[in-house]
């Protein structure tokens, strides 16, 4: 009986007794795979074969109707980046290589016809917009913005692209309502950088008139402030900021410096949350303020200012952050123009554009060959796209 049961089990008949053990022998093929795993492998192989038969340039080339077609119908990305003609950014370089490989194929009639219809010889020798996503279903090319034209007048080329993207409306308020954001890639910041400003003085009292102007302008805005607007503006000792930057790893020293800065904020009339006491409160320095503190040692002037005007943000009941006004420039803007716009959005303060223009070099959108002694421009090798201006108070505001 035992022999019969054993024989029946080997045949898979299941005769003679209880549930069959899940040995899997009857459902495993000779290649060691189950039917389900084989089915998955077949599907995967089919996809690979289909992919190999597709052309390597899997992106479309568009030259018109950015919002209605390129964004709404093809990419649907939240963010886009604009690249300079013939730039060497890694993402653009990979796309260019795929384009060149496909272009060299004699049998690729679709690409030749597409370029002929668009009247483009080299799509990457123009301002190019890419979706800020992992895959690139399409690229947007701005005609007549070649490397030669870009060298002659980069701002004019950017203006042309801005009009095509935003349908001629480049008003800041309108741009904030769009369903997508457009920013300049690092390769596009070579001729005009992102600007940030540090308004400094020898005493907190010298900064107070400028701070009061910003507060009055904020109140006059009747709560219609930009989303990036600071929660408060104040004067802080530069030495305290530097100490805070260095004391991040030493808790006792950190608490002491936080207490010192909180005292300066209260003296400056800042209304802090009731829970922001010395022991529990944390103060973070924003990236741009931290960068300025590291660069400040490069100033050639022997006389160093003692106080700096900073923006304050309340991130929680016991969390504060201090940073500098400034930010990313828009397409077609000079560094100076973006600086004036960003400072107004974040502080309600209107910088005197003419005063700055008469003291900045053309490299930043000014009128001079070199910056005047009234303004210091600090650039970091690690931040090729940013410049930090150090200016005095009051004379810089209307």
mmCIF file of C-alpha atoms in Angstrom:
data_model
loop_
_atom_site.group_PDB
_atom_site.id
_atom_site.type_symbol
_atom_site.label_atom_id
_atom_site.label_comp_id
_atom_site.label_asym_id
_atom_site.label_seq_id
_atom_site.Cartn_x
_atom_site.Cartn_y
_atom_site.Cartn_z
ATOM 1 C CA UNK A 1 0.000 0.000 0.000
ATOM 2 C CA UNK A 2 2.825 2.321 0.853
ATOM 3 C CA UNK A 3 4.483 1.566 -2.492
ATOM 4 C CA UNK A 4 1.252 2.362 -4.379
ATOM 5 C CA UNK A 5 0.816 5.679 -2.543
ATOM 6 C CA UNK A 6 4.400 6.661 -3.262
ATOM 7 C CA UNK A 7 3.991 5.723 -6.939
ATOM 8 C CA UNK A 8 0.774 7.724 -7.254
ATOM 9 C CA UNK A 9 2.370 10.781 -5.700
ATOM 10 C CA UNK A 10 5.303 10.589 -8.098
ATOM 11 C CA UNK A 11 2.821 10.562 -10.988
ATOM 12 C CA UNK A 12 1.004 13.541 -9.513
ATOM 13 C CA UNK A 13 -2.310 11.671 -9.230
ATOM 14 C CA UNK A 14 -2.726 12.670 -5.610
ATOM 15 C CA UNK A 15 -4.199 9.293 -4.763
ATOM 16 C CA UNK A 16 -4.172 7.686 -1.378
ATOM 17 C CA UNK A 17 -4.260 10.452 1.130
ATOM 18 C CA UNK A 18 -4.117 14.050 2.392
ATOM 19 C CA UNK A 19 -3.128 17.274 0.661
ATOM 20 C CA UNK A 20 -0.198 17.166 -1.699
ATOM 21 C CA UNK A 21 2.957 18.882 -0.525
ATOM 22 C CA UNK A 22 3.833 22.075 -2.373
ATOM 23 C CA UNK A 23 6.975 20.665 -3.917
ATOM 24 C CA UNK A 24 6.213 22.570 -7.100
ATOM 25 C CA UNK A 25 7.608 19.760 -9.259
ATOM 26 C CA UNK A 26 4.505 19.456 -11.391
ATOM 27 C CA UNK A 27 4.390 23.245 -12.067
ATOM 28 C CA UNK A 28 8.073 23.847 -12.809
ATOM 29 C CA UNK A 29 9.410 23.636 -16.356
ATOM 30 C CA UNK A 30 12.731 22.133 -17.309
ATOM 31 C CA UNK A 31 14.253 25.598 -17.502
ATOM 32 C CA UNK A 32 13.535 26.160 -13.804
ATOM 33 C CA UNK A 33 10.738 28.739 -14.299
ATOM 34 C CA UNK A 34 7.045 28.559 -13.457
ATOM 35 C CA UNK A 35 4.376 29.327 -16.092
ATOM 36 C CA UNK A 36 3.706 32.721 -14.505
ATOM 37 C CA UNK A 37 7.377 33.689 -14.488
ATOM 38 C CA UNK A 38 7.706 32.547 -18.096
ATOM 39 C CA UNK A 39 4.730 34.686 -19.037
ATOM 40 C CA UNK A 40 6.306 37.716 -17.393
ATOM 41 C CA UNK A 41 9.574 37.033 -19.205
ATOM 42 C CA UNK A 42 7.766 36.867 -22.548
ATOM 43 C CA UNK A 43 6.074 40.198 -21.909
ATOM 44 C CA UNK A 44 9.398 41.764 -20.904
ATOM 45 C CA UNK A 45 11.135 40.397 -24.001
ATOM 46 C CA UNK A 46 8.333 41.717 -26.197
ATOM 47 C CA UNK A 47 8.718 45.183 -24.700
ATOM 48 C CA UNK A 48 12.487 45.089 -25.223
ATOM 49 C CA UNK A 49 12.039 44.012 -28.836
ATOM 50 C CA UNK A 50 9.504 46.768 -29.453
ATOM 51 C CA UNK A 51 11.793 49.333 -27.829
ATOM 52 C CA UNK A 52 14.765 48.214 -29.935
ATOM 53 C CA UNK A 53 12.756 48.717 -33.111
ATOM 54 C CA UNK A 54 11.844 52.285 -32.161
ATOM 55 C CA UNK A 55 14.092 55.163 -33.300
ATOM 56 C CA UNK A 56 16.531 56.350 -30.664
ATOM 57 C CA UNK A 57 15.340 59.945 -30.787
ATOM 58 C CA UNK A 58 12.124 59.541 -28.811
ATOM 59 C CA UNK A 59 11.488 63.263 -28.414
ATOM 60 C CA UNK A 60 9.485 65.589 -30.590
ATOM 61 C CA UNK A 61 10.796 68.968 -31.699
ATOM 62 C CA UNK A 62 8.362 71.845 -31.263
ATOM 63 C CA UNK A 63 8.820 75.484 -32.266
ATOM 64 C CA UNK A 64 5.404 77.065 -31.592
ATOM 65 C CA UNK A 65 2.379 77.046 -29.264
ATOM 66 C CA UNK A 66 4.308 76.450 -26.040
ATOM 67 C CA UNK A 67 1.386 76.600 -23.585
ATOM 68 C CA UNK A 68 -1.429 75.142 -25.695
ATOM 69 C CA UNK A 69 0.556 72.337 -27.324
ATOM 70 C CA UNK A 70 4.051 71.735 -25.921
ATOM 71 C CA UNK A 71 2.949 72.018 -22.270
ATOM 72 C CA UNK A 72 -0.753 71.077 -22.285
ATOM 73 C CA UNK A 73 -0.702 68.269 -24.855
ATOM 74 C CA UNK A 74 2.812 66.761 -24.735
ATOM 75 C CA UNK A 75 4.908 67.385 -21.605
ATOM 76 C CA UNK A 76 2.499 68.541 -18.871
ATOM 77 C CA UNK A 77 5.479 69.249 -16.601
ATOM 78 C CA UNK A 78 5.394 71.469 -13.527
ATOM 79 C CA UNK A 79 8.829 72.945 -14.269
ATOM 80 C CA UNK A 80 10.853 73.707 -17.385
ATOM 81 C CA UNK A 81 14.461 74.791 -17.843
ATOM 82 C CA UNK A 82 15.870 76.973 -20.596
ATOM 83 C CA UNK A 83 19.314 76.083 -21.963
ATOM 84 C CA UNK A 84 21.745 78.202 -23.975
ATOM 85 C CA UNK A 85 22.586 77.399 -27.607
ATOM 86 C CA UNK A 86 25.108 74.533 -27.905
ATOM 87 C CA UNK A 87 25.334 74.214 -24.121
ATOM 88 C CA UNK A 88 27.229 71.300 -22.537
ATOM 89 C CA UNK A 89 24.745 70.459 -19.761
ATOM 90 C CA UNK A 90 24.592 66.674 -19.325
ATOM 91 C CA UNK A 91 20.892 66.285 -20.125
ATOM 92 C CA UNK A 92 21.133 68.355 -23.299
ATOM 93 C CA UNK A 93 24.312 66.580 -24.312
ATOM 94 C CA UNK A 94 22.626 63.166 -24.070
ATOM 95 C CA UNK A 95 19.712 64.373 -26.195
ATOM 96 C CA UNK A 96 22.096 65.863 -28.759
ATOM 97 C CA UNK A 97 23.972 62.564 -29.045
ATOM 98 C CA UNK A 98 20.732 60.698 -29.681
ATOM 99 C CA UNK A 99 19.764 63.328 -32.252
ATOM 100 C CA UNK A 100 23.111 63.112 -34.080
ATOM 101 C CA UNK A 101 23.033 59.302 -34.151
ATOM 102 C CA UNK A 102 19.588 59.364 -35.686
ATOM 103 C CA UNK A 103 20.507 62.124 -38.112
ATOM 104 C CA UNK A 104 23.444 60.083 -39.464
ATOM 105 C CA UNK A 105 21.156 57.252 -40.483
ATOM 106 C CA UNK A 106 20.365 57.381 -44.195
ATOM 107 C CA UNK A 107 17.006 55.688 -43.753
ATOM 108 C CA UNK A 108 15.661 58.142 -41.193
ATOM 109 C CA UNK A 109 13.256 60.071 -43.388
ATOM 110 C CA UNK A 110 10.954 61.077 -40.502
ATOM 111 C CA UNK A 111 13.624 63.195 -38.791
ATOM 112 C CA UNK A 112 14.689 64.854 -42.047
ATOM 113 C CA UNK A 113 11.081 65.698 -42.897
ATOM 114 C CA UNK A 114 10.456 67.052 -39.397
ATOM 115 C CA UNK A 115 13.483 69.351 -39.540
ATOM 116 C CA UNK A 116 12.555 70.477 -43.041
ATOM 117 C CA UNK A 117 9.026 71.361 -41.921
ATOM 118 C CA UNK A 118 10.413 73.302 -38.955
ATOM 119 C CA UNK A 119 13.085 75.018 -41.064
ATOM 120 C CA UNK A 120 15.849 74.011 -38.589
ATOM 121 C CA UNK A 121 19.325 72.763 -39.440
ATOM 122 C CA UNK A 122 20.494 72.088 -35.858
ATOM 123 C CA UNK A 123 17.796 72.342 -33.143
ATOM 124 C CA UNK A 124 20.390 72.488 -30.348
ATOM 125 C CA UNK A 125 22.060 75.570 -31.848
ATOM 126 C CA UNK A 126 19.208 77.666 -30.405
ATOM 127 C CA UNK A 127 17.655 78.410 -27.044
ATOM 128 C CA UNK A 128 16.106 75.092 -25.984
ATOM 129 C CA UNK A 129 13.431 74.425 -23.339
ATOM 130 C CA UNK A 130 13.353 71.019 -21.633
ATOM 131 C CA UNK A 131 10.781 69.667 -19.197
ATOM 132 C CA UNK A 132 12.333 69.198 -15.760
ATOM 133 C CA UNK A 133 11.377 65.518 -15.682
ATOM 134 C CA UNK A 134 13.142 62.143 -15.876
ATOM 135 C CA UNK A 135 12.038 61.509 -19.450
ATOM 136 C CA UNK A 136 11.982 64.018 -22.306
ATOM 137 C CA UNK A 137 9.012 63.493 -24.638
ATOM 138 C CA UNK A 138 9.721 66.736 -26.509
ATOM 139 C CA UNK A 139 11.977 69.790 -26.673
ATOM 140 C CA UNK A 140 10.923 73.338 -27.497
ATOM 141 C CA UNK A 141 13.260 75.211 -29.850
ATOM 142 C CA UNK A 142 13.220 78.988 -30.255
ATOM 143 C CA UNK A 143 14.093 79.786 -33.875
ATOM 144 C CA UNK A 144 16.559 82.554 -34.725
ATOM 145 C CA UNK A 145 18.382 82.334 -31.376
ATOM 146 C CA UNK A 146 21.521 80.597 -32.611
ATOM 147 C CA UNK A 147 24.869 80.756 -30.818
ATOM 148 C CA UNK A 148 25.961 83.636 -33.083
ATOM 149 C CA UNK A 149 22.784 85.611 -32.409
ATOM 150 C CA UNK A 150 23.035 84.799 -28.709
ATOM 151 C CA UNK A 151 26.593 86.148 -28.543
ATOM 152 C CA UNK A 152 25.523 89.352 -30.268
ATOM 153 C CA UNK A 153 22.525 90.014 -27.991
ATOM 154 C CA UNK A 154 21.630 87.352 -25.428
ATOM 155 C CA UNK A 155 18.916 89.459 -23.812
ATOM 156 C CA UNK A 156 17.136 89.961 -27.147
ATOM 157 C CA UNK A 157 17.149 86.194 -27.741
ATOM 158 C CA UNK A 158 15.739 85.570 -24.258
ATOM 159 C CA UNK A 159 13.048 88.196 -24.822
ATOM 160 C CA UNK A 160 12.005 86.438 -28.016
ATOM 161 C CA UNK A 161 11.655 83.106 -26.229
ATOM 162 C CA UNK A 162 9.815 84.702 -23.277
ATOM 163 C CA UNK A 163 7.202 86.150 -25.645
ATOM 164 C CA UNK A 164 6.677 82.742 -27.239
ATOM 165 C CA UNK A 165 6.338 80.961 -23.892
ATOM 166 C CA UNK A 166 4.145 83.515 -22.147
ATOM 167 C CA UNK A 167 2.229 84.704 -25.240
ATOM 168 C CA UNK A 168 3.781 88.169 -24.959
ATOM 169 C CA UNK A 169 2.692 88.683 -21.326
ATOM 170 C CA UNK A 170 5.718 88.783 -19.004
ATOM 171 C CA UNK A 171 4.063 90.608 -16.108
ATOM 172 C CA UNK A 172 5.290 89.137 -12.804
ATOM 173 C CA UNK A 173 1.782 88.801 -11.357
ATOM 174 C CA UNK A 174 0.596 86.927 -14.442
ATOM 175 C CA UNK A 175 3.590 84.576 -14.392
ATOM 176 C CA UNK A 176 2.802 83.536 -10.814
ATOM 177 C CA UNK A 177 -0.639 82.298 -11.894
ATOM 178 C CA UNK A 178 0.652 79.975 -14.634
ATOM 179 C CA UNK A 179 0.397 76.202 -14.090
ATOM 180 C CA UNK A 180 4.136 75.808 -14.710
ATOM 181 C CA UNK A 181 7.440 77.473 -13.817
ATOM 182 C CA UNK A 182 10.232 78.361 -16.244
ATOM 183 C CA UNK A 183 13.774 78.907 -14.958
ATOM 184 C CA UNK A 184 17.211 79.484 -16.459
ATOM 185 C CA UNK A 185 19.630 76.567 -16.479
ATOM 186 C CA UNK A 186 23.154 77.210 -15.210
ATOM 187 C CA UNK A 187 24.469 77.516 -18.771
ATOM 188 C CA UNK A 188 22.155 80.510 -19.313
ATOM 189 C CA UNK A 189 23.476 82.406 -16.266
ATOM 190 C CA UNK A 190 26.884 83.113 -17.754
ATOM 191 C CA UNK A 191 25.964 86.498 -19.203
ATOM 192 C CA UNK A 192 23.510 87.636 -16.468
ATOM 193 C CA UNK A 193 23.449 85.952 -13.047
ATOM 194 C CA UNK A 194 20.928 85.560 -10.235
ATOM 195 C CA UNK A 195 21.301 88.521 -7.874
ATOM 196 C CA UNK A 196 21.189 88.798 -4.062
ATOM 197 C CA UNK A 197 21.780 91.870 -1.927
ATOM 198 C CA UNK A 198 23.251 92.516 1.504
ATOM 199 C CA UNK A 199 22.477 95.983 2.861
ATOM 200 C CA UNK A 200 25.081 96.643 5.559
ATOM 201 C CA UNK A 201 25.963 99.439 7.989
ATOM 202 C CA UNK A 202 28.153 100.186 10.992
ATOM 203 C CA UNK A 203 25.187 100.237 13.392
ATOM 204 C CA UNK A 204 21.638 98.927 13.661
ATOM 205 C CA UNK A 205 20.380 102.533 13.832
ATOM 206 C CA UNK A 206 21.711 103.239 10.338
ATOM 207 C CA UNK A 207 19.635 100.352 8.967
ATOM 208 C CA UNK A 208 16.425 101.332 10.770
ATOM 209 C CA UNK A 209 15.189 103.918 8.201
ATOM 210 C CA UNK A 210 15.488 101.320 5.424
ATOM 211 C CA UNK A 211 13.745 98.687 7.552
ATOM 212 C CA UNK A 212 10.975 101.143 8.467
ATOM 213 C CA UNK A 213 10.416 101.901 4.772
ATOM 214 C CA UNK A 214 10.031 98.201 4.053
ATOM 215 C CA UNK A 215 7.555 97.767 6.937
ATOM 216 C CA UNK A 216 5.496 100.767 5.825
ATOM 217 C CA UNK A 217 5.382 99.480 2.239
ATOM 218 C CA UNK A 218 4.306 96.032 3.468
ATOM 219 C CA UNK A 219 1.449 97.510 5.502
ATOM 220 C CA UNK A 220 0.374 99.694 2.558
ATOM 221 C CA UNK A 221 0.131 96.589 0.378
ATOM 222 C CA UNK A 222 -3.005 95.695 2.362
ATOM 223 C CA UNK A 223 -2.064 92.020 2.766
ATOM 224 C CA UNK A 224 -1.552 91.552 -0.995
ATOM 225 C CA UNK A 225 2.001 90.337 -0.504
ATOM 226 C CA UNK A 226 3.994 87.934 -2.640
ATOM 227 C CA UNK A 227 4.104 84.316 -1.482
ATOM 228 C CA UNK A 228 7.876 84.664 -0.852
ATOM 229 C CA UNK A 229 7.492 87.811 1.269
ATOM 230 C CA UNK A 230 9.415 87.790 4.544
ATOM 231 C CA UNK A 231 7.560 87.465 7.847
ATOM 232 C CA UNK A 232 9.810 90.138 9.342
ATOM 233 C CA UNK A 233 12.855 92.257 8.460
ATOM 234 C CA UNK A 234 15.538 93.170 10.969
ATOM 235 C CA UNK A 235 19.150 94.212 11.562
ATOM 236 C CA UNK A 236 21.524 91.589 12.977
ATOM 237 C CA UNK A 237 25.191 91.718 13.843
ATOM 238 C CA UNK A 238 27.367 90.113 11.197
ATOM 239 C CA UNK A 239 29.586 88.633 13.903
ATOM 240 C CA UNK A 240 26.555 86.878 15.461
ATOM 241 C CA UNK A 241 25.608 85.352 12.092
ATOM 242 C CA UNK A 242 29.156 84.116 11.567
ATOM 243 C CA UNK A 243 29.235 82.621 15.057
ATOM 244 C CA UNK A 244 25.931 80.851 14.424
ATOM 245 C CA UNK A 245 27.329 79.439 11.190
ATOM 246 C CA UNK A 246 30.353 78.034 13.024
ATOM 247 C CA UNK A 247 28.510 76.785 16.128
ATOM 248 C CA UNK A 248 26.222 74.266 14.433
ATOM 249 C CA UNK A 249 28.036 71.276 16.004
ATOM 250 C CA UNK A 250 28.425 72.717 19.514
ATOM 251 C CA UNK A 251 25.086 72.744 21.349
ATOM 252 C CA UNK A 252 26.094 74.955 24.286
ATOM 253 C CA UNK A 253 27.694 77.534 21.999
ATOM 254 C CA UNK A 254 24.733 77.323 19.631
ATOM 255 C CA UNK A 255 22.250 78.085 22.422
ATOM 256 C CA UNK A 256 24.342 81.071 23.495
ATOM 257 C CA UNK A 257 24.434 82.542 19.969
ATOM 258 C CA UNK A 258 20.701 81.912 19.454
ATOM 259 C CA UNK A 259 19.997 83.803 22.667
ATOM 260 C CA UNK A 260 22.170 86.664 21.441
ATOM 261 C CA UNK A 261 20.363 86.891 18.091
ATOM 262 C CA UNK A 262 16.913 86.641 19.716
ATOM 263 C CA UNK A 263 17.849 89.604 21.909
ATOM 264 C CA UNK A 264 18.785 91.602 18.788
ATOM 265 C CA UNK A 265 15.483 90.705 17.114
ATOM 266 C CA UNK A 266 13.466 91.808 20.141
ATOM 267 C CA UNK A 267 15.439 95.052 20.349
ATOM 268 C CA UNK A 268 14.633 95.628 16.682
ATOM 269 C CA UNK A 269 10.906 95.344 17.375
ATOM 270 C CA UNK A 270 10.306 91.871 15.942
ATOM 271 C CA UNK A 271 7.228 90.126 17.375
ATOM 272 C CA UNK A 272 8.426 86.597 18.061
ATOM 273 C CA UNK A 273 6.176 83.633 18.900
ATOM 274 C CA UNK A 274 5.648 83.298 22.680
ATOM 275 C CA UNK A 275 7.210 79.837 22.604
ATOM 276 C CA UNK A 276 10.455 81.119 21.058
ATOM 277 C CA UNK A 277 12.498 81.213 24.241
ATOM 278 C CA UNK A 278 16.252 80.866 24.340
ATOM 279 C CA UNK A 279 16.348 77.169 25.240
ATOM 280 C CA UNK A 280 13.849 75.766 22.758
ATOM 281 C CA UNK A 281 14.244 78.114 19.781
ATOM 282 C CA UNK A 282 16.333 77.154 16.756
ATOM 283 C CA UNK A 283 17.603 79.634 14.157
ATOM 284 C CA UNK A 284 18.707 78.464 10.742
ATOM 285 C CA UNK A 285 20.710 80.535 8.283
ATOM 286 C CA UNK A 286 19.403 80.364 4.721
ATOM 287 C CA UNK A 287 21.675 79.144 1.954
ATOM 288 C CA UNK A 288 22.303 82.569 0.450
ATOM 289 C CA UNK A 289 23.069 84.280 3.759
ATOM 290 C CA UNK A 290 25.458 81.440 4.594
ATOM 291 C CA UNK A 291 27.150 81.819 1.209
ATOM 292 C CA UNK A 292 27.574 85.564 1.715
ATOM 293 C CA UNK A 293 29.154 85.035 5.153
ATOM 294 C CA UNK A 294 31.749 82.716 3.634
ATOM 295 C CA UNK A 295 32.431 85.138 0.773
ATOM 296 C CA UNK A 296 32.524 88.256 2.946
ATOM 297 C CA UNK A 297 36.137 87.549 3.830
ATOM 298 C CA UNK A 298 37.069 88.306 0.197
ATOM 299 C CA UNK A 299 36.151 91.979 0.529
ATOM 300 C CA UNK A 300 39.234 94.104 -0.154
ATOM 301 C CA UNK A 301 37.967 96.968 1.991
ATOM 302 C CA UNK A 302 39.756 97.128 5.344
ATOM 303 C CA UNK A 303 36.726 98.689 7.010
ATOM 304 C CA UNK A 304 34.082 96.036 7.652
ATOM 305 C CA UNK A 305 30.444 96.822 8.407
ATOM 306 C CA UNK A 306 29.024 95.513 11.673
ATOM 307 C CA UNK A 307 25.312 94.974 10.883
ATOM 308 C CA UNK A 308 23.327 93.438 8.024
ATOM 309 C CA UNK A 309 19.648 93.629 7.072
ATOM 310 C CA UNK A 310 18.146 90.139 6.850
ATOM 311 C CA UNK A 311 14.790 88.578 6.068
ATOM 312 C CA UNK A 312 13.132 86.473 8.765
ATOM 313 C CA UNK A 313 10.768 83.539 8.334
ATOM 314 C CA UNK A 314 8.837 81.824 11.135
ATOM 315 C CA UNK A 315 8.824 78.143 10.170
ATOM 316 C CA UNK A 316 7.239 76.940 13.403
ATOM 317 C CA UNK A 317 6.535 77.913 17.038
ATOM 318 C CA UNK A 318 10.242 77.563 17.855
ATOM 319 C CA UNK A 319 11.860 77.649 14.396
ATOM 320 C CA UNK A 320 13.208 80.752 12.664
ATOM 321 C CA UNK A 321 15.215 81.206 9.479
ATOM 322 C CA UNK A 322 17.261 84.235 8.394
ATOM 323 C CA UNK A 323 18.252 84.875 4.782
ATOM 324 C CA UNK A 324 19.067 87.523 2.167
ATOM 325 C CA UNK A 325 16.690 89.169 -0.325
ATOM 326 C CA UNK A 326 17.187 88.187 -3.952
ATOM 327 C CA UNK A 327 16.525 85.235 -6.211
ATOM 328 C CA UNK A 328 16.386 83.723 -9.680
ATOM 329 C CA UNK A 329 16.150 85.995 -12.679
ATOM 330 C CA UNK A 330 13.445 85.656 -15.310
ATOM 331 C CA UNK A 331 14.021 85.218 -19.025
ATOM 332 C CA UNK A 332 15.143 88.489 -20.602
ATOM 333 C CA UNK A 333 16.005 90.107 -17.261
ATOM 334 C CA UNK A 334 19.405 91.473 -16.350
ATOM 335 C CA UNK A 335 20.910 90.716 -12.945
ATOM 336 C CA UNK A 336 20.016 94.246 -11.842
ATOM 337 C CA UNK A 337 16.398 93.970 -13.011
ATOM 338 C CA UNK A 338 15.889 90.625 -11.285
ATOM 339 C CA UNK A 339 17.449 91.970 -8.081
ATOM 340 C CA UNK A 340 15.091 94.976 -7.968
ATOM 341 C CA UNK A 341 12.068 92.739 -8.625
ATOM 342 C CA UNK A 342 13.023 90.061 -6.083
ATOM 343 C CA UNK A 343 13.745 92.591 -3.314
ATOM 344 C CA UNK A 344 10.334 94.192 -3.828
ATOM 345 C CA UNK A 345 8.589 90.794 -3.787
ATOM 346 C CA UNK A 346 10.333 89.685 -0.595
ATOM 347 C CA UNK A 347 10.551 92.940 1.380
ATOM 348 C CA UNK A 348 8.178 95.456 -0.325
ATOM 349 C CA UNK A 349 11.261 97.673 -0.569
ATOM 350 C CA UNK A 350 11.930 99.424 -3.891
ATOM 351 C CA UNK A 351 15.621 99.642 -4.641
ATOM 352 C CA UNK A 352 16.680 102.732 -6.558
ATOM 353 C CA UNK A 353 17.408 101.143 -9.928
ATOM 354 C CA UNK A 354 19.072 104.264 -11.320
ATOM 355 C CA UNK A 355 21.414 104.522 -8.305
ATOM 356 C CA UNK A 356 22.482 100.907 -8.797
ATOM 357 C CA UNK A 357 22.733 101.204 -12.581
ATOM 358 C CA UNK A 358 25.203 104.074 -12.193
ATOM 359 C CA UNK A 359 27.402 101.914 -9.950
ATOM 360 C CA UNK A 360 27.210 98.444 -11.513
ATOM 361 C CA UNK A 361 29.103 97.101 -14.487
ATOM 362 C CA UNK A 362 27.421 96.054 -17.731
ATOM 363 C CA UNK A 363 28.129 92.472 -16.703
ATOM 364 C CA UNK A 364 25.263 92.832 -14.209
ATOM 365 C CA UNK A 365 23.028 95.144 -16.235
ATOM 366 C CA UNK A 366 24.657 98.423 -15.135
ATOM 367 C CA UNK A 367 26.178 101.268 -17.133
ATOM 368 C CA UNK A 368 29.872 101.021 -16.155
ATOM 369 C CA UNK A 369 32.826 98.991 -17.356
ATOM 370 C CA UNK A 370 33.659 98.120 -13.744
ATOM 371 C CA UNK A 371 31.695 98.306 -10.473
ATOM 372 C CA UNK A 372 32.146 101.479 -8.443
ATOM 373 C CA UNK A 373 33.607 101.423 -4.934
ATOM 374 C CA UNK A 374 30.126 101.920 -3.434
ATOM 375 C CA UNK A 375 29.083 98.404 -4.443
ATOM 376 C CA UNK A 376 30.925 95.123 -3.891
ATOM 377 C CA UNK A 377 30.026 92.117 -6.057
ATOM 378 C CA UNK A 378 30.968 88.730 -4.601
ATOM 379 C CA UNK A 379 30.908 85.540 -6.658
ATOM 380 C CA UNK A 380 31.595 81.985 -5.579
ATOM 381 C CA UNK A 381 33.291 79.324 -7.689
ATOM 382 C CA UNK A 382 30.802 76.799 -6.289
ATOM 383 C CA UNK A 383 27.830 78.967 -7.286
ATOM 384 C CA UNK A 384 28.557 80.021 -10.857
ATOM 385 C CA UNK A 385 25.045 81.353 -11.346
ATOM 386 C CA UNK A 386 24.822 83.693 -8.322
ATOM 387 C CA UNK A 387 26.282 87.078 -7.400
ATOM 388 C CA UNK A 388 26.016 88.817 -4.012
ATOM 389 C CA UNK A 389 25.999 92.618 -3.868
ATOM 390 C CA UNK A 390 27.054 94.413 -0.701
ATOM 391 C CA UNK A 391 25.621 97.959 -0.609
ATOM 392 C CA UNK A 392 25.057 100.740 1.958
ATOM 393 C CA UNK A 393 21.587 101.609 3.322
ATOM 394 C CA UNK A 394 19.142 104.403 2.379
ATOM 395 C CA UNK A 395 21.005 105.631 -0.714
ATOM 396 C CA UNK A 396 19.905 102.369 -2.322
ATOM 397 C CA UNK A 397 16.177 102.953 -1.797
ATOM 398 C CA UNK A 398 13.649 105.406 -3.146
#
